[in-house]
């Protein structure tokens, strides 16, 4: 339990040991479930709760904060890492009402069986007075669920945007004390969770741009006392600008695709193109997701397995397709033994990517001289495309 400003407390929980979110997303640095207590002169509000596995810690923090009662539980988002403790907190503080928007209310009823009479719903822009402190609610849909909203504490100029601007980072620092470290964690968070919603995020950035913000207190990771740092990072990530980079996730079973990847990576480096190569048999998919935030091009490398792509490559395709990065170009390289439709299958799996598909290089068996020439041709084509975008010399 720590104080952000007078009568504004962080009462959430650091989860040092969590290593996976949604049974999908790696959390190499753990995470936190941030919950904030605001004591006004007349009313007290709790902004979000915590993951249900940590309810007891939240309850203890509320006691340590001298919480006599809670009038409002502000539910910004129905996902259970923030809402999951609401039923238990309602049991401990039965006078509390859950304040949220109508869509989130419906989802909380669906997910947590909270009784309808416990809710107060608010409109976009509506204010709620706590006496000497005023909460103003902002709907920020699709960061990253449709019901998400944030709160602006007017008197203290603190924005509580829920997952928006967050980072999966367990740290003892209440505020950002290592901007580079937090940048990396926030970029991973953006890549894994927010990237599919680049366009809604642009609208939401526009929506908050006229607020005077002294602090951004997200629902994961440290609080930003230099808000421009994370706002500028988001503006960059959601822009249409791409980098002179090729992301190359691949698998090789018997070294043929591996030889192609090795040759091709060198060919790209020789042309002044940055390459991020990921051996999918050992890679952290979060690192792959981060690399897709900026890269102009993705090239998938796969052997042919039972007529199609290697399942690990298919998985990477499904992931990239779901994350919808702003990548502009794609291609495929790989090898086969006696036939198959690997390239066609991969192309079909990445339909969400608005990319121009460059001629794949698929070879029979191990790569021969002509195949290396074809890889050089593909590297030339990528360089030419990057030059058209004015991101390569
Ligand atoms: Fe941190 Fe979308 O929950």
Short mmCIF file of C-alpha atoms and ligand atoms in Angstrom, two decimals:
data_model
loop_
_atom_site.label_atom_id
_atom_site.label_comp_id
_atom_site.label_asym_id
_atom_site.label_seq_id
_atom_site.Cartn_x
_atom_site.Cartn_y
_atom_site.Cartn_z
CA UNK A 1 0.00 0.00 0.00
CA UNK A 2 1.66 3.23 -1.16
CA UNK A 3 0.60 6.81 -1.73
CA UNK A 4 0.56 8.42 -5.19
CA UNK A 5 -0.77 11.75 -4.01
CA UNK A 6 -2.66 12.94 -0.95
CA UNK A 7 -5.47 10.45 -0.31
CA UNK A 8 -4.69 8.52 -3.50
CA UNK A 9 -3.20 5.11 -2.76
CA UNK A 10 -1.91 2.16 -4.75
CA UNK A 11 -3.45 -0.87 -3.06
CA UNK A 12 -2.86 -3.49 -5.77
CA UNK A 13 -0.62 -6.51 -5.85
CA UNK A 14 2.73 -7.37 -7.42
CA UNK A 15 2.70 -10.89 -8.89
CA UNK A 16 6.42 -11.67 -9.07
CA UNK A 17 5.98 -15.30 -10.07
CA UNK A 18 3.38 -15.27 -12.81
CA UNK A 19 4.94 -16.47 -16.03
CA UNK A 20 1.95 -16.88 -18.37
CA UNK A 21 -1.15 -14.82 -19.06
CA UNK A 22 -4.26 -16.23 -20.69
CA UNK A 23 -2.27 -19.49 -20.81
CA UNK A 24 -0.68 -17.94 -23.89
CA UNK A 25 1.38 -14.82 -23.24
CA UNK A 26 4.82 -15.21 -21.65
CA UNK A 27 5.46 -12.91 -18.69
CA UNK A 28 9.26 -12.99 -18.27
CA UNK A 29 9.10 -10.12 -15.76
CA UNK A 30 5.95 -11.12 -13.86
CA UNK A 31 3.19 -8.51 -13.60
CA UNK A 32 1.13 -6.46 -11.20
CA UNK A 33 -2.60 -5.95 -10.79
CA UNK A 34 -2.91 -2.30 -9.89
CA UNK A 35 -5.82 -1.15 -7.83
CA UNK A 36 -6.13 2.40 -6.52
CA UNK A 37 -8.00 3.78 -3.54
CA UNK A 38 -9.15 7.40 -3.66
CA UNK A 39 -10.46 8.92 -0.45
CA UNK A 40 -12.51 12.02 -1.04
CA UNK A 41 -13.83 14.26 1.71
CA UNK A 42 -17.23 12.58 1.40
CA UNK A 43 -16.87 9.32 -0.49
CA UNK A 44 -14.26 6.65 -1.10
CA UNK A 45 -13.70 4.88 -4.41
CA UNK A 46 -11.69 1.79 -5.26
CA UNK A 47 -10.50 1.78 -8.87
CA UNK A 48 -10.44 -1.83 -10.08
CA UNK A 49 -9.61 -4.85 -7.97
CA UNK A 50 -7.03 -7.57 -8.62
CA UNK A 51 -6.71 -11.06 -10.00
CA UNK A 52 -8.85 -13.42 -7.89
CA UNK A 53 -5.73 -15.37 -6.87
CA UNK A 54 -4.59 -12.25 -4.96
CA UNK A 55 -7.81 -11.10 -3.32
CA UNK A 56 -6.48 -11.63 0.20
CA UNK A 57 -3.55 -9.28 -0.46
CA UNK A 58 -5.86 -6.56 -1.76
CA UNK A 59 -8.15 -6.96 1.24
CA UNK A 60 -5.15 -6.64 3.56
CA UNK A 61 -3.91 -3.53 1.72
CA UNK A 62 -7.33 -1.92 2.10
CA UNK A 63 -7.14 -2.47 5.85
CA UNK A 64 -3.60 -1.03 5.92
CA UNK A 65 -4.90 2.03 4.04
CA UNK A 66 -7.37 2.59 6.88
CA UNK A 67 -10.36 1.92 4.67
CA UNK A 68 -13.48 2.40 6.81
CA UNK A 69 -15.80 1.81 3.92
CA UNK A 70 -15.95 1.82 0.15
CA UNK A 71 -18.74 3.71 -1.58
CA UNK A 72 -17.79 2.93 -5.16
CA UNK A 73 -15.84 0.20 -6.90
CA UNK A 74 -14.96 1.62 -10.31
CA UNK A 75 -14.79 -1.29 -12.78
CA UNK A 76 -12.86 -0.14 -15.83
CA UNK A 77 -12.71 -3.51 -17.51
CA UNK A 78 -14.41 -6.86 -17.06
CA UNK A 79 -11.33 -9.03 -17.56
CA UNK A 80 -10.82 -10.99 -14.39
CA UNK A 81 -7.30 -9.82 -13.59
CA UNK A 82 -9.01 -6.55 -12.58
CA UNK A 83 -12.58 -7.58 -11.87
CA UNK A 84 -12.10 -11.04 -10.40
CA UNK A 85 -11.98 -9.85 -6.79
CA UNK A 86 -15.07 -7.63 -7.05
CA UNK A 87 -17.47 -10.25 -5.59
CA UNK A 88 -15.21 -10.78 -2.54
CA UNK A 89 -14.66 -7.04 -2.05
CA UNK A 90 -18.42 -6.51 -2.27
CA UNK A 91 -18.82 -9.14 0.43
CA UNK A 92 -16.29 -7.30 2.65
CA UNK A 93 -17.75 -3.85 1.88
CA UNK A 94 -21.46 -4.58 1.24
CA UNK A 95 -22.38 -0.90 1.03
CA UNK A 96 -20.24 -0.46 -2.13
CA UNK A 97 -21.74 0.00 -5.57
CA UNK A 98 -19.99 -1.06 -8.76
CA UNK A 99 -19.64 1.93 -11.07
CA UNK A 100 -19.12 1.11 -14.72
CA UNK A 101 -20.54 1.54 -18.21
CA UNK A 102 -23.53 -0.47 -19.45
CA UNK A 103 -21.46 -2.82 -21.64
CA UNK A 104 -19.05 -3.62 -18.82
CA UNK A 105 -21.96 -4.12 -16.44
CA UNK A 106 -23.40 -6.78 -18.73
CA UNK A 107 -20.05 -8.53 -19.00
CA UNK A 108 -19.50 -8.45 -15.23
CA UNK A 109 -22.90 -10.02 -14.69
CA UNK A 110 -22.07 -12.69 -17.27
CA UNK A 111 -18.59 -13.42 -15.95
CA UNK A 112 -18.95 -12.96 -12.20
CA UNK A 113 -22.65 -13.31 -11.42
CA UNK A 114 -22.75 -9.91 -9.71
CA UNK A 115 -26.28 -8.93 -8.80
CA UNK A 116 -27.83 -6.25 -11.05
CA UNK A 117 -28.79 -4.04 -8.10
CA UNK A 118 -25.13 -3.57 -7.20
CA UNK A 119 -24.44 -1.42 -10.24
CA UNK A 120 -24.42 2.27 -11.08
CA UNK A 121 -23.81 2.92 -14.78
CA UNK A 122 -22.08 6.00 -16.13
CA UNK A 123 -21.89 7.66 -19.52
CA UNK A 124 -18.79 8.63 -21.43
CA UNK A 125 -17.52 11.91 -19.93
CA UNK A 126 -19.74 11.73 -16.85
CA UNK A 127 -18.34 12.86 -13.50
CA UNK A 128 -18.74 11.44 -10.02
CA UNK A 129 -17.95 13.57 -6.98
CA UNK A 130 -16.17 12.15 -3.94
CA UNK A 131 -16.38 15.56 -2.23
CA UNK A 132 -13.05 17.27 -2.76
CA UNK A 133 -12.09 14.88 -5.54
CA UNK A 134 -13.89 14.37 -8.85
CA UNK A 135 -13.75 11.32 -11.06
CA UNK A 136 -14.42 11.75 -14.78
CA UNK A 137 -14.99 8.64 -16.85
CA UNK A 138 -13.74 8.12 -20.38
CA UNK A 139 -14.79 5.23 -22.55
CA UNK A 140 -11.68 3.85 -24.27
CA UNK A 141 -13.17 0.97 -26.25
CA UNK A 142 -10.93 -1.76 -27.64
CA UNK A 143 -7.96 -1.22 -25.39
CA UNK A 144 -8.32 -4.11 -25.48
CA UNK A 145 -11.90 -5.24 -24.86
CA UNK A 146 -14.97 -3.41 -26.13
CA UNK A 147 -16.15 -2.30 -22.69
CA UNK A 148 -12.95 -0.73 -21.37
CA UNK A 149 -13.04 2.73 -19.81
CA UNK A 150 -10.66 4.95 -17.86
CA UNK A 151 -10.95 7.54 -15.10
CA UNK A 152 -9.45 11.00 -14.88
CA UNK A 153 -9.03 12.36 -11.37
CA UNK A 154 -9.55 16.03 -12.09
CA UNK A 155 -8.03 17.71 -9.03
CA UNK A 156 -4.86 15.60 -9.04
CA UNK A 157 -4.58 15.34 -12.86
CA UNK A 158 -4.11 11.58 -12.74
CA UNK A 159 -5.32 9.39 -15.59
CA UNK A 160 -6.23 5.81 -14.69
CA UNK A 161 -6.52 4.21 -18.14
CA UNK A 162 -6.71 0.54 -17.05
CA UNK A 163 -4.75 -1.74 -19.44
CA UNK A 164 -4.05 1.14 -21.86
CA UNK A 165 -0.36 2.15 -21.45
CA UNK A 166 0.27 -0.80 -19.11
CA UNK A 167 3.23 -3.12 -18.82
CA UNK A 168 3.58 -6.63 -17.47
CA UNK A 169 6.35 -5.79 -15.07
CA UNK A 170 6.74 -6.81 -11.45
CA UNK A 171 8.79 -4.11 -9.80
CA UNK A 172 9.07 -2.69 -6.32
CA UNK A 173 9.11 0.82 -7.80
CA UNK A 174 5.76 2.56 -7.65
CA UNK A 175 6.87 5.00 -10.35
CA UNK A 176 8.90 4.42 -13.50
CA UNK A 177 12.55 4.58 -12.43
CA UNK A 178 14.09 2.92 -15.48
CA UNK A 179 12.50 4.31 -18.64
CA UNK A 180 14.37 1.96 -21.00
CA UNK A 181 13.39 -1.12 -19.00
CA UNK A 182 9.76 -0.02 -18.77
CA UNK A 183 9.78 0.90 -22.48
CA UNK A 184 10.71 -2.69 -23.35
CA UNK A 185 8.04 -4.14 -21.06
CA UNK A 186 5.39 -1.70 -22.32
CA UNK A 187 6.29 -2.47 -25.94
CA UNK A 188 5.93 -6.18 -25.23
CA UNK A 189 2.56 -5.47 -23.62
CA UNK A 190 1.47 -3.39 -26.60
CA UNK A 191 2.66 -6.08 -29.03
CA UNK A 192 0.94 -8.96 -27.27
CA UNK A 193 -2.29 -7.27 -26.25
CA UNK A 194 -2.90 -3.92 -27.91
CA UNK A 195 -1.45 -4.25 -31.41
CA UNK A 196 -4.63 -5.66 -33.02
CA UNK A 197 -6.38 -2.43 -31.98
CA UNK A 198 -4.04 0.11 -33.54
CA UNK A 199 -6.85 2.18 -35.06
CA UNK A 200 -9.06 2.35 -31.93
CA UNK A 201 -5.95 3.27 -29.93
CA UNK A 202 -5.35 6.20 -32.26
CA UNK A 203 -8.88 7.44 -31.53
CA UNK A 204 -8.36 6.95 -27.82
CA UNK A 205 -5.07 8.86 -27.90
CA UNK A 206 -6.96 11.67 -29.60
CA UNK A 207 -9.61 11.51 -26.92
CA UNK A 208 -7.19 12.10 -24.04
CA UNK A 209 -4.93 14.60 -25.78
CA UNK A 210 -6.55 17.70 -24.26
CA UNK A 211 -6.47 16.40 -20.70
CA UNK A 212 -3.85 17.90 -18.43
CA UNK A 213 -2.13 14.75 -17.23
CA UNK A 214 0.53 14.74 -14.53
CA UNK A 215 0.49 11.00 -13.95
CA UNK A 216 -0.72 7.93 -15.79
CA UNK A 217 -1.57 5.12 -13.40
CA UNK A 218 -2.27 1.99 -15.47
CA UNK A 219 -3.61 -1.34 -14.26
CA UNK A 220 -0.31 -3.18 -14.83
CA UNK A 221 3.25 -2.05 -14.18
CA UNK A 222 4.65 1.15 -12.68
CA UNK A 223 2.98 4.56 -12.66
CA UNK A 224 4.21 7.12 -15.21
CA UNK A 225 5.08 10.43 -13.58
CA UNK A 226 6.41 11.51 -16.98
CA UNK A 227 3.31 10.72 -19.08
CA UNK A 228 4.78 12.02 -22.35
CA UNK A 229 7.24 9.13 -22.31
CA UNK A 230 4.56 6.47 -22.75
CA UNK A 231 2.16 8.61 -24.82
CA UNK A 232 4.94 9.31 -27.34
CA UNK A 233 5.86 5.61 -27.45
CA UNK A 234 2.24 4.70 -28.22
CA UNK A 235 2.03 7.37 -30.94
CA UNK A 236 5.05 5.78 -32.57
CA UNK A 237 3.78 2.20 -32.28
CA UNK A 238 0.33 2.96 -33.71
CA UNK A 239 1.66 5.13 -36.54
CA UNK A 240 1.90 3.78 -40.09
CA UNK A 241 5.69 4.13 -40.03
CA UNK A 242 7.66 0.89 -40.42
CA UNK A 243 11.37 0.14 -40.07
CA UNK A 244 13.91 -1.24 -42.47
CA UNK A 245 13.59 -4.64 -40.81
CA UNK A 246 12.77 -8.21 -41.74
CA UNK A 247 11.33 -10.56 -39.13
CA UNK A 248 12.19 -14.15 -39.92
CA UNK A 249 10.46 -16.81 -37.82
CA UNK A 250 11.47 -20.29 -38.98
CA UNK A 251 11.82 -23.97 -38.27
CA UNK A 252 14.30 -26.34 -39.85
CA UNK A 253 14.03 -30.10 -39.39
CA UNK A 254 16.95 -31.48 -41.38
CA UNK A 255 18.98 -28.31 -42.06
CA UNK A 256 17.73 -27.50 -45.59
CA UNK A 257 15.47 -24.64 -44.51
CA UNK A 258 18.15 -23.72 -41.98
CA UNK A 259 20.75 -23.31 -44.76
CA UNK A 260 18.32 -21.12 -46.68
CA UNK A 261 17.66 -18.99 -43.60
CA UNK A 262 21.37 -18.58 -42.89
CA UNK A 263 22.11 -17.54 -46.47
CA UNK A 264 19.09 -15.26 -46.66
CA UNK A 265 19.84 -13.49 -43.38
CA UNK A 266 23.36 -12.70 -44.61
CA UNK A 267 21.96 -11.51 -47.94
CA UNK A 268 19.65 -9.09 -46.11
CA UNK A 269 22.42 -7.86 -43.82
CA UNK A 270 24.64 -7.29 -46.88
CA UNK A 271 21.89 -5.04 -48.23
CA UNK A 272 21.75 -2.98 -45.05
CA UNK A 273 18.49 -4.49 -43.79
CA UNK A 274 18.08 -5.30 -40.10
CA UNK A 275 17.02 -8.90 -39.50
CA UNK A 276 15.35 -10.43 -36.48
CA UNK A 277 15.59 -14.20 -36.77
CA UNK A 278 13.51 -16.46 -34.52
CA UNK A 279 14.01 -20.21 -34.31
CA UNK A 280 10.46 -21.13 -33.36
CA UNK A 281 11.53 -24.32 -31.60
CA UNK A 282 13.05 -22.20 -28.80
CA UNK A 283 11.70 -18.69 -29.25
CA UNK A 284 9.70 -16.61 -26.76
CA UNK A 285 6.65 -15.65 -28.81
CA UNK A 286 6.55 -12.33 -26.97
CA UNK A 287 9.90 -11.42 -28.54
CA UNK A 288 8.46 -12.32 -31.94
CA UNK A 289 5.41 -10.15 -31.25
CA UNK A 290 7.62 -7.19 -30.22
CA UNK A 291 9.59 -7.45 -33.45
CA UNK A 292 6.36 -7.21 -35.44
CA UNK A 293 5.47 -3.81 -33.96
CA UNK A 294 7.80 -1.97 -36.35
CA UNK A 295 9.12 -4.30 -39.05
CA UNK A 296 8.32 -3.61 -42.70
CA UNK A 297 8.57 -7.25 -43.76
CA UNK A 298 7.98 -10.75 -42.43
CA UNK A 299 9.50 -13.81 -44.09
CA UNK A 300 8.39 -17.20 -42.80
CA UNK A 301 10.74 -20.16 -43.11
CA UNK A 302 9.28 -23.63 -43.02
CA UNK A 303 9.96 -27.18 -44.07
CA UNK A 304 7.03 -29.15 -45.44
CA UNK A 305 5.43 -31.54 -42.94
CA UNK A 306 2.66 -33.89 -44.05
CA UNK A 307 1.94 -31.66 -47.08
CA UNK A 308 1.76 -28.40 -45.10
CA UNK A 309 3.76 -25.96 -42.99
CA UNK A 310 5.52 -27.16 -39.88
CA UNK A 311 2.94 -26.80 -37.05
CA UNK A 312 5.22 -24.40 -35.15
CA UNK A 313 5.31 -22.14 -38.21
CA UNK A 314 1.55 -22.46 -38.60
CA UNK A 315 1.23 -21.37 -34.97
CA UNK A 316 3.43 -18.32 -35.60
CA UNK A 317 1.27 -17.47 -38.61
CA UNK A 318 -1.93 -17.73 -36.58
CA UNK A 319 -0.39 -15.53 -33.91
CA UNK A 320 0.83 -12.88 -36.37
CA UNK A 321 -2.53 -13.00 -38.14
CA UNK A 322 -4.33 -12.36 -34.84
CA UNK A 323 -1.97 -9.54 -33.81
CA UNK A 324 -2.41 -7.75 -37.17
CA UNK A 325 0.89 -5.85 -37.23
CA UNK A 326 1.42 -2.98 -39.67
CA UNK A 327 3.86 -5.11 -41.69
CA UNK A 328 3.81 -4.20 -45.40
CA UNK A 329 5.44 -7.18 -47.14
CA UNK A 330 5.60 -10.93 -46.63
CA UNK A 331 7.27 -13.90 -48.20
CA UNK A 332 7.99 -17.56 -47.52
CA UNK A 333 11.12 -19.64 -47.86
CA UNK A 334 11.56 -23.34 -47.22
CA UNK A 335 12.16 -26.82 -48.45
CA UNK A 336 10.13 -29.93 -49.24
CA UNK A 337 10.90 -33.60 -49.85
CA UNK A 338 8.36 -34.76 -52.39
CA UNK A 339 5.54 -32.22 -52.65
CA UNK A 340 2.97 -30.33 -50.67
CA UNK A 341 1.30 -26.98 -50.34
CA UNK A 342 3.30 -25.32 -47.59
CA UNK A 343 3.43 -21.84 -49.17
CA UNK A 344 -0.27 -21.90 -50.04
CA UNK A 345 -1.17 -22.93 -46.51
CA UNK A 346 0.98 -20.20 -44.93
CA UNK A 347 -0.51 -17.59 -47.28
CA UNK A 348 -3.98 -18.70 -46.23
CA UNK A 349 -3.10 -18.37 -42.55
CA UNK A 350 -1.99 -14.72 -42.71
CA UNK A 351 -4.99 -13.23 -44.48
CA UNK A 352 -5.43 -10.49 -41.86
CA UNK A 353 -2.04 -9.04 -42.68
CA UNK A 354 -2.44 -6.28 -45.23
CA UNK A 355 0.77 -7.26 -46.96
CA UNK A 356 2.05 -7.51 -50.48
CA UNK A 357 3.19 -11.11 -50.94
CA UNK A 358 6.62 -11.35 -52.54
CA UNK A 359 7.42 -14.45 -54.62
CA UNK A 360 8.24 -17.33 -52.19
CA UNK A 361 11.38 -19.42 -52.57
CA UNK A 362 10.45 -23.06 -52.02
CA UNK A 363 13.08 -25.66 -52.93
CA UNK A 364 13.18 -29.44 -53.33
CA UNK A 365 15.58 -30.99 -50.83
CA UNK A 366 18.67 -29.04 -49.87
CA UNK A 367 19.19 -25.66 -51.53
CA UNK A 368 21.34 -25.59 -54.71
CA UNK A 369 23.08 -22.74 -56.53
CA UNK A 370 19.91 -21.66 -58.34
CA UNK A 371 18.05 -21.55 -55.05
CA UNK A 372 20.62 -19.21 -53.50
CA UNK A 373 20.24 -16.99 -56.57
CA UNK A 374 16.50 -16.96 -55.92
CA UNK A 375 17.12 -15.97 -52.29
CA UNK A 376 19.36 -13.11 -53.49
CA UNK A 377 16.55 -12.05 -55.82
CA UNK A 378 14.07 -12.02 -52.92
CA UNK A 379 16.52 -9.97 -50.81
CA UNK A 380 16.88 -7.51 -53.72
CA UNK A 381 13.11 -7.24 -54.03
CA UNK A 382 12.71 -6.56 -50.30
CA UNK A 383 15.39 -3.87 -50.48
CA UNK A 384 13.63 -2.29 -53.46
CA UNK A 385 10.31 -2.31 -51.60
CA UNK A 386 11.91 -0.76 -48.53
CA UNK A 387 13.50 1.90 -50.72
CA UNK A 388 10.07 2.71 -52.18
CA UNK A 389 8.96 3.39 -48.60
CA UNK A 390 12.09 5.52 -48.11
CA UNK A 391 13.17 3.44 -45.11
CA UNK A 392 16.28 1.98 -46.81
CA UNK A 393 19.19 3.57 -48.66
FE1 LIG B 1 -5.24 -6.50 -17.54
FE2 LIG B 1 -7.32 -6.85 -20.06
O1 LIG B 1 -6.76 -7.12 -18.34
#
